Amino acid sequence: MIPVAEPCLGEEELKNVIEAVKSGWISSKGKFIEEFEEKFVRYCGRKYGVATSNGTVALHLALKALGIGKDDEVIVPTLTFVATANAVTYCNAKPVFVDSHPEYWCINPDKIEEKITPRTKAIIPVHLYGHPCDMDLIMKIAEDHNLYVLEDAAEAHGAEYKGEKIGSFGDISCFSFYGNKIITTGEGGMCLTNNEELAEKMRILRDHGMNPNRRYWYDEIGFNYRMTNLQAAVGVAQLEKLDEFIEKKRKIAKMYEEGLNELEEKNLIILHREMKWAKSVYWMYSILIEDSFGMNRDILMKELERKRIDTRPFFYPMHVLPPYQNNERFPIAEEISRKGINLPSGVGLKEEEIRKIVESLILKSK
Ligand SMILES: Cc1ncc(COP(=O)(O)O)c(C=O)c1O
């Protein structure tokens, strides 16, 4: 089966893990944690990094540090991975959904202001499938309404908006290093910020809320959200390869685009095009299957599976999921979600595999 994604791990990761094991520092103390934080922060053009055990808790930690709590509202795109909304819910706050942009599928900035109420405290833009959000518009809205911005950059390591790295905008940005992400630590996450106070707050909350100057003294209830030295050992090695992985992802996207262009010209599919202000990292190379394609998205996925090509359907929009169901309609997100598939996008993907996938899609179309 050609996988949708697989981690690309080598001798360097192994060497670091062996070093961590031999050192005995296998929990959340050890040299790799700070090294990973420092190097990733520098890569993204930020000041402080707080590594966490996964990307979901990175979001929770960031929201907690920003003081998001009961009855607060946080604006999130309805089309995202469920963790974005769940992190808000963990704070006893309410995620308020916004529809997607029809061209690049992230939160539509034009639809944000109508959702702002006196309870709104923050906006979480999600750089979906590796394509950046329109950050200028989002930052302007946040400034006008005095809202925090928390970037969910779980899927967009190294992506750029107008030449600036994703993860360098807003108050805090959060990343995931899950096994299918552009770089991985197995499970893992990180919060980045330029604000020293927020960084300190997140470090304290990550460690049960322990007062840094008084061992086993807790001024508040925190969490155990720490990353282990073993995870960070993998991360340090992965980080060295990030630019190479991004280049590979972009090359894969270009090959798909060239191969699938004819289907788009016939209005059978829609490609995830890069906006002129964006550098996408194509975490998942994604297309929309139009109704005119000849078979619906789910049948096509089964057909591809028979040819040993693995794919993923798009996320369901949050507003249709049982915990978040409401009567609101978000037509763009609903349509994108119904039509979207992620094609194999791993950095280990071979040219002949991409050709096979493209040919299979062309054969299956009308
Ligand atoms: C947009 C988004 N946010 C948050 C997460 C949560 O990250 P993790 O799986 O590391 O908890 C993910 C992915 O897994 C994601 O895709």
mmCIF file of N, CA, C and O in Angstrom, residues 43 158 165 238-248 279:
data_model
loop_
_atom_site.group_PDB
_atom_site.id
_atom_site.type_symbol
_atom_site.label_atom_id
_atom_site.label_comp_id
_atom_site.label_asym_id
_atom_site.label_seq_id
_atom_site.Cartn_x
_atom_site.Cartn_y
_atom_site.Cartn_z
ATOM 1 N N TYR A 43 14.400 28.510 14.325
ATOM 2 C CA TYR A 43 13.935 28.181 12.968
ATOM 3 C C TYR A 43 12.677 28.994 12.623
ATOM 4 O O TYR A 43 12.527 29.479 11.509
ATOM 5 N N GLY A 158 7.335 25.289 8.956
ATOM 6 C CA GLY A 158 8.157 25.843 7.869
ATOM 7 C C GLY A 158 7.377 26.579 6.794
ATOM 8 O O GLY A 158 7.968 27.168 5.896
ATOM 9 N N LYS A 165 7.852 33.208 8.625
ATOM 10 C CA LYS A 165 7.532 31.830 8.998
ATOM 11 C C LYS A 165 6.207 31.754 9.766
ATOM 12 O O LYS A 165 5.951 32.566 10.670
ATOM 13 N N GLN A 238 15.410 15.364 13.554
ATOM 14 C CA GLN A 238 14.420 15.669 12.517
ATOM 15 C C GLN A 238 14.539 17.121 12.034
ATOM 16 O O GLN A 238 14.407 17.403 10.850
ATOM 17 N N LEU A 239 14.796 17.998 12.977
ATOM 18 C CA LEU A 239 14.866 19.427 12.657
ATOM 19 C C LEU A 239 15.941 19.724 11.616
ATOM 20 O O LEU A 239 15.769 20.589 10.756
ATOM 21 N N GLU A 240 17.042 18.980 11.688
ATOM 22 C CA GLU A 240 18.122 19.149 10.705
ATOM 23 C C GLU A 240 17.622 18.878 9.287
ATOM 24 O O GLU A 240 18.197 19.351 8.312
ATOM 25 N N LYS A 241 16.552 18.076 9.191
ATOM 26 C CA LYS A 241 16.079 17.632 7.872
ATOM 27 C C LYS A 241 14.840 18.392 7.406
ATOM 28 O O LYS A 241 14.298 18.112 6.344
ATOM 29 N N LEU A 242 14.378 19.338 8.236
ATOM 30 C CA LEU A 242 13.087 19.977 7.950
ATOM 31 C C LEU A 242 13.059 20.650 6.579
ATOM 32 O O LEU A 242 12.121 20.454 5.805
ATOM 33 N N ASP A 243 14.102 21.428 6.271
ATOM 34 C CA ASP A 243 14.090 22.128 4.981
ATOM 35 C C ASP A 243 14.105 21.158 3.812
ATOM 36 O O ASP A 243 13.434 21.375 2.799
ATOM 37 N N GLU A 244 14.851 20.088 4.003
ATOM 38 C CA GLU A 244 14.903 19.051 2.954
ATOM 39 C C GLU A 244 13.519 18.407 2.776
ATOM 40 O O GLU A 244 13.059 18.195 1.656
ATOM 41 N N PHE A 245 12.844 18.127 3.894
ATOM 42 C CA PHE A 245 11.505 17.536 3.822
ATOM 43 C C PHE A 245 10.525 18.482 3.113
ATOM 44 O O PHE A 245 9.706 18.048 2.315
ATOM 45 N N ILE A 246 10.646 19.783 3.443
ATOM 46 C CA ILE A 246 9.719 20.758 2.836
ATOM 47 C C ILE A 246 9.948 20.822 1.326
ATOM 48 O O ILE A 246 8.998 20.846 0.539
ATOM 49 N N GLU A 247 11.225 20.820 0.955
ATOM 50 C CA GLU A 247 11.540 20.852 -0.478
ATOM 51 C C GLU A 247 10.924 19.637 -1.180
ATOM 52 O O GLU A 247 10.356 19.752 -2.260
ATOM 53 N N LYS A 248 11.028 18.490 -0.504
ATOM 54 C CA LYS A 248 10.479 17.254 -1.077
ATOM 55 C C LYS A 248 8.953 17.342 -1.183
ATOM 56 O O LYS A 248 8.354 16.989 -2.188
ATOM 57 N N LYS A 279 3.599 30.456 1.170
ATOM 58 C CA LYS A 279 4.431 29.303 0.827
ATOM 59 C C LYS A 279 3.840 28.126 1.605
ATOM 60 O O LYS A 279 3.966 28.060 2.833
#
